[in-house]
Coordinates of C-alpha atoms in Angstrom, one line a residue:
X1 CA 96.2 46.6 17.2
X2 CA 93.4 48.8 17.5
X3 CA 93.0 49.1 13.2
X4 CA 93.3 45.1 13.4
X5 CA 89.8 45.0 15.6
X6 CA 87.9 47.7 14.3
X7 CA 88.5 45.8 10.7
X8 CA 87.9 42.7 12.2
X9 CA 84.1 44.5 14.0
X10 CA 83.6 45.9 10.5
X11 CA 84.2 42.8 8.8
X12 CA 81.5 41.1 11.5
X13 CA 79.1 43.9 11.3
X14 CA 79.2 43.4 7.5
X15 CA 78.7 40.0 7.7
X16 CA 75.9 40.2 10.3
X17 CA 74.3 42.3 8.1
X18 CA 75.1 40.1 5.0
X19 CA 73.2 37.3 7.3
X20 CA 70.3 39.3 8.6
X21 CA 69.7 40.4 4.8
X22 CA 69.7 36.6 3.9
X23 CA 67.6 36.0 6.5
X24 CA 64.9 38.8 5.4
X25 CA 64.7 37.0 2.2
X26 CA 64.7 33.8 3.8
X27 CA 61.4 35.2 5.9
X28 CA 60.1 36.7 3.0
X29 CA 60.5 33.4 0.7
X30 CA 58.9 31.3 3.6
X31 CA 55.8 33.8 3.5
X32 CA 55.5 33.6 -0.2
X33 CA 55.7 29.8 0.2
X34 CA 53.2 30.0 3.3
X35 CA 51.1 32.4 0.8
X36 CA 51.0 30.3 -1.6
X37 CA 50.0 27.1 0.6
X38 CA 47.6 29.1 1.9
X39 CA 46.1 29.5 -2.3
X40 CA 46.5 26.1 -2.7
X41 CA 44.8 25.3 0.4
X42 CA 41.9 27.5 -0.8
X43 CA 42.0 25.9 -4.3
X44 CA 41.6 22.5 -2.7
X45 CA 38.7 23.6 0.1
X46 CA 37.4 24.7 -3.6
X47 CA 37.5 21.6 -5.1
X48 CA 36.1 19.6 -2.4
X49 CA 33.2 21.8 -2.4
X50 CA 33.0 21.4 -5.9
X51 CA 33.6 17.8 -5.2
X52 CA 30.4 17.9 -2.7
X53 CA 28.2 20.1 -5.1
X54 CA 28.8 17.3 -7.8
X55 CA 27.9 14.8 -5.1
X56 CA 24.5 16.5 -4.0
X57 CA 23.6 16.8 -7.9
X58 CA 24.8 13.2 -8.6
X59 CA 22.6 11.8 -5.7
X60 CA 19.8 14.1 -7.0
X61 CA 20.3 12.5 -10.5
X62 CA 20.3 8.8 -8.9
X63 CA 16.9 9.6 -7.3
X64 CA 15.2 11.1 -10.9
X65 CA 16.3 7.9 -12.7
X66 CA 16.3 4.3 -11.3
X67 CA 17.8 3.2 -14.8
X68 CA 20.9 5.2 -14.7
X69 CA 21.9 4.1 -10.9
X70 CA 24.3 1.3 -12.2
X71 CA 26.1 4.5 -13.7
X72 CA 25.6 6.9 -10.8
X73 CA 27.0 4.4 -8.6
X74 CA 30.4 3.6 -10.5
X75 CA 30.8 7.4 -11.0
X76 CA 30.1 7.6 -6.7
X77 CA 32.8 5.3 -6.9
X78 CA 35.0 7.1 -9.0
X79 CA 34.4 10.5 -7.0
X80 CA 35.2 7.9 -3.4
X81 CA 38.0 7.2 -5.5
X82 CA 39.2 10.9 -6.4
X83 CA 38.2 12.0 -2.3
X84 CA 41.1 9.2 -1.3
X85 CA 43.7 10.0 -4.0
X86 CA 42.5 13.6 -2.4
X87 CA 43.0 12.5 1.0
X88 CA 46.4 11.1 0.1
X89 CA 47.3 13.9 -1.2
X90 CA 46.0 15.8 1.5
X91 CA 48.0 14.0 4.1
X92 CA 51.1 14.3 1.8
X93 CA 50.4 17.9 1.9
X94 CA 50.1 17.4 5.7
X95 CA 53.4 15.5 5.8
X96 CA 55.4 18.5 3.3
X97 CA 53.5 21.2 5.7
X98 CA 54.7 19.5 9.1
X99 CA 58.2 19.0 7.2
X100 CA 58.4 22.6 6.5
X101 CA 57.0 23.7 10.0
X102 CA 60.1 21.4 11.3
X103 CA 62.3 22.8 9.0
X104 CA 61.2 26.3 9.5
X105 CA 61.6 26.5 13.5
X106 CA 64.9 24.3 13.3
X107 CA 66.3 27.4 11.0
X108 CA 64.8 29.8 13.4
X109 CA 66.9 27.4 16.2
X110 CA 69.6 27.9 14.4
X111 CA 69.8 31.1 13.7
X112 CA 69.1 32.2 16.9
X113 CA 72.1 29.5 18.3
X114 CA 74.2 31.1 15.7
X115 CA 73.0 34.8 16.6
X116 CA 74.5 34.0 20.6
X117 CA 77.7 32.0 19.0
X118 CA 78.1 34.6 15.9
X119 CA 81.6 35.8 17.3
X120 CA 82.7 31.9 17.1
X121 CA 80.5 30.2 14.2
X122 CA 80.3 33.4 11.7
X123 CA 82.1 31.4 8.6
X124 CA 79.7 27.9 9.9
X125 CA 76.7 29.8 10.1
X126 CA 77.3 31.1 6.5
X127 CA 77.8 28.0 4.9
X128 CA 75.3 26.3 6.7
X129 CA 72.5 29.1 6.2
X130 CA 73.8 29.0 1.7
X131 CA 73.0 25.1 2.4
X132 CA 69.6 25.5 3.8
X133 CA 68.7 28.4 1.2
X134 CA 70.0 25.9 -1.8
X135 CA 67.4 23.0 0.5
X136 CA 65.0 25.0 0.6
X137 CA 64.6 26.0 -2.9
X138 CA 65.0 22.8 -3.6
X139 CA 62.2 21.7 -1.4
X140 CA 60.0 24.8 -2.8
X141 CA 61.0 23.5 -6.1
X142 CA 59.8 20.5 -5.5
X143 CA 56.6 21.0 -3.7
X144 CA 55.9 23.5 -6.4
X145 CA 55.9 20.6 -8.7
X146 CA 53.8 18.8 -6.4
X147 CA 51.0 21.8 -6.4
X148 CA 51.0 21.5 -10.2
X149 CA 50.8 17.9 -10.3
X150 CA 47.8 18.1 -7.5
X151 CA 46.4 21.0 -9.6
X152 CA 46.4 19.2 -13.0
X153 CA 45.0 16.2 -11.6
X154 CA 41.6 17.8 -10.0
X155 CA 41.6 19.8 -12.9
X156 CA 41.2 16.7 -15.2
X157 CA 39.9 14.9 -12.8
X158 CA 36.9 17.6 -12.4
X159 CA 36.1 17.9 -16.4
X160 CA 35.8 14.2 -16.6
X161 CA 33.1 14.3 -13.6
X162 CA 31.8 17.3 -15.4
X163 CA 31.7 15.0 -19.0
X164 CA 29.8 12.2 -16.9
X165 CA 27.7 14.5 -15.4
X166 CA 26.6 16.1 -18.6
X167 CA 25.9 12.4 -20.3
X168 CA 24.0 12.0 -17.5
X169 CA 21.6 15.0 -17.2
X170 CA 20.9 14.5 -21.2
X171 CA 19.9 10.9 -20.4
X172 CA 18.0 11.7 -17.4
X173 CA 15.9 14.3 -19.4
X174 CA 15.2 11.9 -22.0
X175 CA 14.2 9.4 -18.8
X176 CA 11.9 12.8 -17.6
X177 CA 10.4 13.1 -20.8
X178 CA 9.4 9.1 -21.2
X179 CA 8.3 9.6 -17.6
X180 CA 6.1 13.0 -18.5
X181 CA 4.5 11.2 -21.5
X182 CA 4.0 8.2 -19.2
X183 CA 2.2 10.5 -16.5
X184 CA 0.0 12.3 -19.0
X185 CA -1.2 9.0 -19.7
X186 CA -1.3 7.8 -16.1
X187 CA -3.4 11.1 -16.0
X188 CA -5.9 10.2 -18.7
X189 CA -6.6 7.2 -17.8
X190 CA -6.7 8.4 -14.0
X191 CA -9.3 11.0 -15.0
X192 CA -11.5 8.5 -17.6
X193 CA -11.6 6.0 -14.5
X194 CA -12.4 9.1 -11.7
X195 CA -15.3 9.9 -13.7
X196 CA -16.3 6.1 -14.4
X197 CA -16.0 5.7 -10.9
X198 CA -17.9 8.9 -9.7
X199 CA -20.9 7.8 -11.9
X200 CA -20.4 4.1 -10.3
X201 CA -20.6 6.1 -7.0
X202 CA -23.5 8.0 -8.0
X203 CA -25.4 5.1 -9.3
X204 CA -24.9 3.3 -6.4
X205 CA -25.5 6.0 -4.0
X206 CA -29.3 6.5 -6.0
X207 CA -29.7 2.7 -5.6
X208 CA -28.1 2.8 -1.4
X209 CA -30.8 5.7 -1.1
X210 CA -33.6 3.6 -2.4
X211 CA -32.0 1.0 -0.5
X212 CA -32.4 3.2 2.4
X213 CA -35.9 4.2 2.1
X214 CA -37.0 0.7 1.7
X215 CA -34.9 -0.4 4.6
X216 CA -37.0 2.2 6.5
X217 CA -39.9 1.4 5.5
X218 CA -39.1 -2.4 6.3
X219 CA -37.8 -1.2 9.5
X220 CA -40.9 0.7 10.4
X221 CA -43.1 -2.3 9.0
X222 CA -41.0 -4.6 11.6
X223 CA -41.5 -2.0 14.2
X224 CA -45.3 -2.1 13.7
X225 CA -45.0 -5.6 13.5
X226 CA -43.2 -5.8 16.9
X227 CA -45.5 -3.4 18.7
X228 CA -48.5 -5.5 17.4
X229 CA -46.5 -9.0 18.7
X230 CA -46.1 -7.5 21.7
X231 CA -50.0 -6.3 21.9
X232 CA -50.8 -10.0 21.1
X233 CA -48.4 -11.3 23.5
X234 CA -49.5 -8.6 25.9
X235 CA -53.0 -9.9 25.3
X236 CA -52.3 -13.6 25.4
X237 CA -50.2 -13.3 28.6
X238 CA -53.4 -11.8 30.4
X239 CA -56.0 -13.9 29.6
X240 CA -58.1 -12.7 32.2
X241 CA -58.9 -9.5 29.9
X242 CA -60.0 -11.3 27.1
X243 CA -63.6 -11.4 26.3
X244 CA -65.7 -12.1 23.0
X245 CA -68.2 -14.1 22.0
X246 CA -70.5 -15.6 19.6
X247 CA -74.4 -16.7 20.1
X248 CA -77.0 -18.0 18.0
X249 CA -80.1 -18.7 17.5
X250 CA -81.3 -22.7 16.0
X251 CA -85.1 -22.4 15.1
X252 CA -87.4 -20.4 13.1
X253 CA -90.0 -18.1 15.5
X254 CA -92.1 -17.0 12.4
X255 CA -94.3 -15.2 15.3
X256 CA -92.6 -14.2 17.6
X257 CA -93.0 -10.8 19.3
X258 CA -91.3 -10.6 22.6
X259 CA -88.9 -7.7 24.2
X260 CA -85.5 -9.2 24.2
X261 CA -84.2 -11.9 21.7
X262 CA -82.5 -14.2 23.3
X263 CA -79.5 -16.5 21.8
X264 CA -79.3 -19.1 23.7
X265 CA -76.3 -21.7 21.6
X266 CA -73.3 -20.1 22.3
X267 CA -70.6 -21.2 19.2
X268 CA -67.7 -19.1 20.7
X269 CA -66.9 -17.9 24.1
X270 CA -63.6 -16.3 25.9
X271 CA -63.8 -15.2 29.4
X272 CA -66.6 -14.2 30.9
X273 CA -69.5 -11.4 30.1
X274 CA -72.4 -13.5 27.9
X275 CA -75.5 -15.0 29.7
X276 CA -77.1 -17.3 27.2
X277 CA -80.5 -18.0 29.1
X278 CA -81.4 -13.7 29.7
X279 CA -79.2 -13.0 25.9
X280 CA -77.8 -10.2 27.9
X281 CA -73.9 -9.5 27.9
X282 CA -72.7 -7.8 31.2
X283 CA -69.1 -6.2 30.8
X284 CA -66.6 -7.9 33.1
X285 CA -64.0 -4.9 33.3
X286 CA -63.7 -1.4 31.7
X287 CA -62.8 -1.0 27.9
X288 CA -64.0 -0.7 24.2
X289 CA -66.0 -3.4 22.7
X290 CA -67.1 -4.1 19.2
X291 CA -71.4 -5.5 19.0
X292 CA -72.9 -7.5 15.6
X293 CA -75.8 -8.6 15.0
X294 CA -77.6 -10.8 12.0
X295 CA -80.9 -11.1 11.7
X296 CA -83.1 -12.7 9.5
X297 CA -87.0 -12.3 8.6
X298 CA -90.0 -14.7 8.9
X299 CA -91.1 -15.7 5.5
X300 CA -93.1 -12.5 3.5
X301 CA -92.6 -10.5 7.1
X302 CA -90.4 -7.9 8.5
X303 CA -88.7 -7.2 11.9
X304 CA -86.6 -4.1 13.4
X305 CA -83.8 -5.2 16.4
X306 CA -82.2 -2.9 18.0
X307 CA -78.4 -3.4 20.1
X308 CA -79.4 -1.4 23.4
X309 CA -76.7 -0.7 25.8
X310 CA -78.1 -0.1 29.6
X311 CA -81.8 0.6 28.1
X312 CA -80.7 2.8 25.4
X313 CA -80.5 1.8 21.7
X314 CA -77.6 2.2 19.6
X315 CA -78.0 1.0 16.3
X316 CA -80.5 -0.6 14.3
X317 CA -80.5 -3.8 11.5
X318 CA -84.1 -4.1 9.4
X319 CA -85.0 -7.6 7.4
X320 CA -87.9 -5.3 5.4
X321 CA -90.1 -7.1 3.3
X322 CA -92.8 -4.4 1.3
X323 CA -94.9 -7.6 0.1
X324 CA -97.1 -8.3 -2.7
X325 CA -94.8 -11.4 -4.3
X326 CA -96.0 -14.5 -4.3
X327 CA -92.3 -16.3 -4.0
X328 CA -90.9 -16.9 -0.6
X329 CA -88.9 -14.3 0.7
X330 CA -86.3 -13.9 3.3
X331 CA -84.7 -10.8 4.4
X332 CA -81.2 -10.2 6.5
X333 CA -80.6 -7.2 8.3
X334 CA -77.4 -6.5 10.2
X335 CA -75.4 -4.1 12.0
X336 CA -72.3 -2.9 14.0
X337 CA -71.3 -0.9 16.8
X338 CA -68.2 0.0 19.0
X339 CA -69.0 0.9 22.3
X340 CA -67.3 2.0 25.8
X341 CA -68.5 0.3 28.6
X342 CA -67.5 0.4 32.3
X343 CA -67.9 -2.8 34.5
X344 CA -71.4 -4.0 34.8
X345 CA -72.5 -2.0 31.5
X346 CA -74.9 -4.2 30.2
X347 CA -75.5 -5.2 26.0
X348 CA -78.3 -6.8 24.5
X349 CA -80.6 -7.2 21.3
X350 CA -84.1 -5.9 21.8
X351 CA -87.0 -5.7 19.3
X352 CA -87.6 -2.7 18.0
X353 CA -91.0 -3.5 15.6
X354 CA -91.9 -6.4 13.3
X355 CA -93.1 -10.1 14.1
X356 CA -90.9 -13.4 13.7
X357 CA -87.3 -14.4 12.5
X358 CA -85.5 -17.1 11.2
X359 CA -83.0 -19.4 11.8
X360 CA -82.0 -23.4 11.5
X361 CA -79.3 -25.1 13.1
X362 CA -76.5 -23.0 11.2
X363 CA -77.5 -20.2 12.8
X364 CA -78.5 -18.1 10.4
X365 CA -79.6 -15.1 13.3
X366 CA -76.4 -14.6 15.8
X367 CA -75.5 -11.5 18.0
X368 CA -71.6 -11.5 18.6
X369 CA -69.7 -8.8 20.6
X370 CA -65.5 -9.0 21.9
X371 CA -63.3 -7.0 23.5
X372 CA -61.0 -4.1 21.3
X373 CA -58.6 -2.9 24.1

């Protein structure tokens, strides 16, 4: 009895340890398989950057060439194409993962039940862990086939992208070399109309500068002309500060010889200052005033007048006649002066040598005087 159980322990210890060797390389299979999901995983985070760098080069390409978008865009919609054939395949690969995940902790379930029911289920738990191995390198089998299908298919799938690609940068730098040649023109031409432009520019900033000038001088000439409006309309708005005049004389005197000649037809008068009975002209308010007078000689005689301001001559106009001719002869002296007189300053013409004068009734001898400022 006792040889019967100890045969029967060693023939349970020798198949425990026939099932925990089994299960070491069951482990050790699954962690190659994990492994290699793990490469292939890698492989495909690869590819998609590839996938991406292609992408980033492709829109770069699209950008450089307007002709070759057409192109660009069916190849975009080749590579949308490949990313959902990749995200099928991803979720496949999803689906195989989660299947072996499933598969994986129901073995380790069942090993475990069959660990705590191995005195009753040792013969079971054989067959049933020979049928999972045989599944499961079935299913490795199989997914293997799957990894080589995916792998094959980016693989071609990537040199034909690579093909396009390449078409495409040879006609893109044909496109870059049209577009060079057309920019060194661009250029030429820019350069020829920059410098027929600056000498436009400088032509026309000579003639604005002349422009200029005369528009200043124009402006000043307006602002002179402005000031002197408003002088005349300062002047004709006071009235009261106007004064000139204008007296004459309208007979001939061939012998006369008095003091002070008086002018006793006044032609013009403003304001108030001339006294045409005395000839004397009295200044009304303060300023500088301008004094003529014209004087003409007695036949074959001479006479000297003098403009005298408060007793005191000024200036002096001579008709001079040297005699000896036998013709008649008239003589004109006149004269000018610009004075300052305060109110009540008092102007006249006085004789200063000589006999006689003439005039008619044109007035040929006047003494005028008016106002400046």
């Amino acid at each position: 009895m006792i040889n019967q159980e100890t045969v029967i322990r060693l023939a349970l210890v020798k198949n425990v340890h026939a099932l925990v060797n089994d299960v070491t390389l069951m482990k050790k299979s699954l962690a190659a398989s994990d492994a290699r999901v793990t490469g292939q995983q890698q492989t495909i985070d690869a590819l998609k950057i590839q996938v991406k760098s292609l992408q980033q080069e492709n829109n770069e390409l699209k950008n450089s060439s307007r002709i070759s978008e057409a192109r660009i865009m069916e190849l975009e919609t080749k590579l949308q194409t490949v990313n959902e054939n990749y995200g099928t395949l991803y979720d496949e690969l999803n689906v195989i993962q989660k299947d072996s995940d499933d598969k994986r902790r129901e073995m380790f379930n069942k090993t475990h039940s069959v660990l705590d029911d191995i005195k009753i289920e040792v013969r079971y738990l054989s067959v049933t862990l020979l049928d999972f191995k045989e599944h499961t390198e079935i299913e490795n089998e199989s997914r293997d086939k799957k990894y080589e299908e995916l792998e094959r298919y980016f693989n071609s799938s990537y040199e034909d992208l690579r093909v396009e690609l390449f078409q495409n940068k040879n006609d893109s730098t044909n496109r870059k070399m049209l577009i060079q040649n057309l920019e060194d023109s661009q250029t030429e031409m820019r350069r020829n109309f920059t410098e027929k432009l600056n000498r436009t520019v400088a032509k026309f900033e000579t003639q604005l500068k002349t422009w200029e000038y005369e528009q200043l001088k124009l402006s000043s000439a307006v602002a002179s002309l402005e000031v002197a409006n408003m002088n005349l309309s300062k002047q004709n708005c006071d009235k009261s500060n106007h004064h000139a005049f204008t007296a004459g004389i309208s007979s001939t005197d061939d012998g006369w010889t008095g003091d002070t000649l008086v002018f006793p037809t006044v032609i013009y008068s403003v304001g108030t200052g001339y006294n045409p009975i005395t000839g004397i002209f009295t200044a009304p308010t303060a300023g500088t005033y301008v004094f003529y007078v014209s004087v003409e000689s007695a036949h074959h005689q001479l006479i000297y007048v003098d403009i005298v301001m408060n007793g005191s001559s000024k200036v002096r106009a001579m008709a001079w006649y040297g005699g000896g001719s036998s013709i008649s002869v008239y003589q004109t002296g006149t004269n000018l002066v610009i004075l300052h007189l305060q109110t009540g300053d008092r102007v006249w013409v006085r004789r200063g040598g000589g006999a006689g004068y003439y005039s008619d009734s044109d007035h040929i001898t006047t003494f005028s005087g008016f106002k400046l400022y």
